[in-house]
Amino acid sequence: MTRPILEAKGLHVAFNGVKAADDVSIAIHDGEFLAIIGPNGSGKTTLLNICTGYIRPRSGSVLLDGHDITRLSPRAIARRGVARAFQIPQLFSAQRVIDNMMLALAATDGLWSAVRPLETATRRDEAKALLDLVGLAGDADRISSALPEGHRKLLDIAVALALKPRLLLLDEPTSGVSALERFPLMEALMSALRQRGITALFVEHDMDVVARYASRVLVWNAGNIMAQGRPDEVFSNAQVRQRVVGVA
Amino acid sequence: MRTIPAAIAVLMLAVLPIAAPWLQFVLTLAIAKGFAALGVAVLLRAGLISIGHAMFFAASAYGVAFLARAGINDLGLLLILSVLAGALAGAVAGSFLVRYRAIFFAMLNLAVSMVFYALCAKLYGVTGGTDGMPVPVPAVFGIVFAEPVFKSVLFYLSLALMVLVGLAVQRYLNSPLGHALSAVNTNEIRLEYLGIPVWAVLLIAYVISAALAGLGGAIAGFAIGRVVPDFAFWTASGHLVLIAVLGGIGGVPGAFIGALFLELLHSAAVTVTDSWNLIVGMTLIIVIMFMPQGVYGLFARKEASSL
């Protein structure tokens, strides 16, 4: 096994007495595509919030490449190569789709040295290539708030990819995406991740997507890890089938 | 093409004082206020309303008066130093003000500017109190002109600066920094997750806006020949917001269009009635209700529909 790119150790988080993480430790290794599944409200998104510095655990630590990032801000963690796509897309809704992309690309180009216009030919081409990847090339010049929810979700993922991350955290990447678009999106996403050597952790409710694309599955329930392993191992676990997948 | 109508507008402004000399002072003052309103408009892009930018307008005008008293008498040098003074004041005030949003940002700007106003009005021995300080006619490249000639030089210099500074601000707004500034208004969380420090984006914008207000204040000081505490009064700050909204924040010309529109409207209204504020107020209501993009929006829309 390769060394962990991200490691969470002994995490404790509670909201109004409800435990979202109760002495949880997880690790994700280079090249993995780790899926986290579990009932609503079990603390899956909280884990992503902790790993990206949005909330701080009561105790425990998060290590990125062995360095403690528990107390760092989302900005500092993003600059260390961790990008995130959200359950509810986080976009610059008043700006064009292409501007959302180009601003993300500019952030990696070194924003402070950029006295040139945001829109350069190179940046526009790069942005269009990523939009093409998620099937939004035709929407480049639309205002992002005018996009349907599923397309906003795709744009959120494309923005995260534009940051050229080493680790990508995806919160329900296929929710809001139509059934017809779901698997083509995942195929394109997986291809992009492999090509670019991006490790990914994704929270997902669609078990078909998890079964087909995850290299490892972690089952989160009431702030604890109920089970983890290869998809076939996890989905054959009777307890997981009963409590999480909904099949007895 | 935008360049041609803009060039025609600037040319018309340049010849107007020749046809009507009394307009020269009005136009100079309008351009000065246009710079300050542009500063306010820059912050409006991030959704931040400053009701305190007259402080920077006044700070620079006082700066010019103090520097002139200290013996610095060159127009170019005084303008540069006044912009730096505005930027420095902006950096100091902005370093804590950019942490706030919405009504808190607006009110804190107002509060700080009123402290500055009170200091200008009460420190009689330093600032001359409510009598203010004189701003003498400076030399231009070593030449001391008679006051009427200097006022013409000042007008044409202001006009040239309006074009040059306007282009520079447009470039800033088109840069990643400018886009990040607009993005603050819609999604700070995403900006942070892009690795872009929101506070730095806002502080840079605040310093630029203060420098613009400073440039306007220095020009106004030279045009009027005196600086008084009323330059920093909260109604003056409100006036700048009014100009920015009236002109429209969709583009750099909006601030100058708003300032010219308001100054000319004011000049015309005072000849009709003492209740000129009524006319100005009603005009603003009409603009807000029927022209949400401001007066500049009319031109921008016309241009878009003609494409």
Coordinates of C-alpha atoms in Angstrom, one line a residue, chain A residues 52 54 74-75 78-79 84 86 90-95 103-104 106-107 111-112 114-118 123 156 159 163, chain B residues 171 174-184 186-201 204:
Chain A
T52 CA -10.8 21.1 4.2
Y54 CA -14.1 24.5 7.3
P74 CA -9.8 26.3 3.6
R75 CA -7.7 28.7 1.6
A78 CA -6.7 24.5 -1.1
R79 CA -3.2 26.0 -1.9
R84 CA -13.6 20.4 -3.2
F86 CA -19.9 20.8 -2.9
Q90 CA -20.7 26.9 -4.8
L91 CA -20.4 29.1 -7.8
F92 CA -20.1 32.8 -8.7
S93 CA -23.6 32.9 -9.8
A94 CA -23.6 36.4 -11.3
Q95 CA -20.6 35.6 -13.5
L103 CA -10.9 32.6 -12.1
A104 CA -10.2 29.1 -10.8
A106 CA -6.1 32.1 -12.5
A107 CA -5.9 31.1 -8.9
L111 CA -3.2 35.5 -8.9
W112 CA -1.0 38.3 -7.6
A114 CA -1.7 38.5 -12.9
V115 CA -2.0 42.0 -14.1
R116 CA -3.1 40.7 -17.4
P117 CA -6.8 40.4 -18.2
L118 CA -8.5 37.4 -16.7
R123 CA -6.9 30.3 -20.1
D156 CA -18.8 23.0 -9.5
V159 CA -14.1 24.4 -11.1
L163 CA -7.4 24.0 -9.5
Chain B
R171 CA -7.9 47.0 -16.6
N174 CA -10.9 43.0 -16.0
S175 CA -8.0 41.3 -14.2
P176 CA -8.3 38.2 -12.0
L177 CA -8.3 40.6 -9.0
G178 CA -11.2 42.5 -10.3
H179 CA -13.2 39.4 -11.1
A180 CA -12.4 38.1 -7.6
L181 CA -13.7 41.4 -6.2
S182 CA -17.1 40.8 -8.0
A183 CA -17.0 37.2 -6.8
V184 CA -16.9 38.4 -3.2
T186 CA -21.7 36.2 -4.7
N187 CA -19.6 33.5 -3.0
E188 CA -16.9 34.1 -0.5
I189 CA -16.8 30.5 0.4
R190 CA -15.9 29.4 -3.1
L191 CA -13.2 32.1 -3.3
E192 CA -11.6 30.7 -0.2
Y193 CA -11.8 27.2 -1.6
L194 CA -10.0 28.5 -4.7
G195 CA -7.2 29.5 -2.4
I196 CA -7.9 33.2 -3.0
P197 CA -7.6 35.3 0.2
V198 CA -10.8 37.4 0.4
W199 CA -9.4 39.9 2.8
A200 CA -6.5 40.7 0.5
V201 CA -8.8 41.1 -2.5
I204 CA -6.5 46.0 -2.4

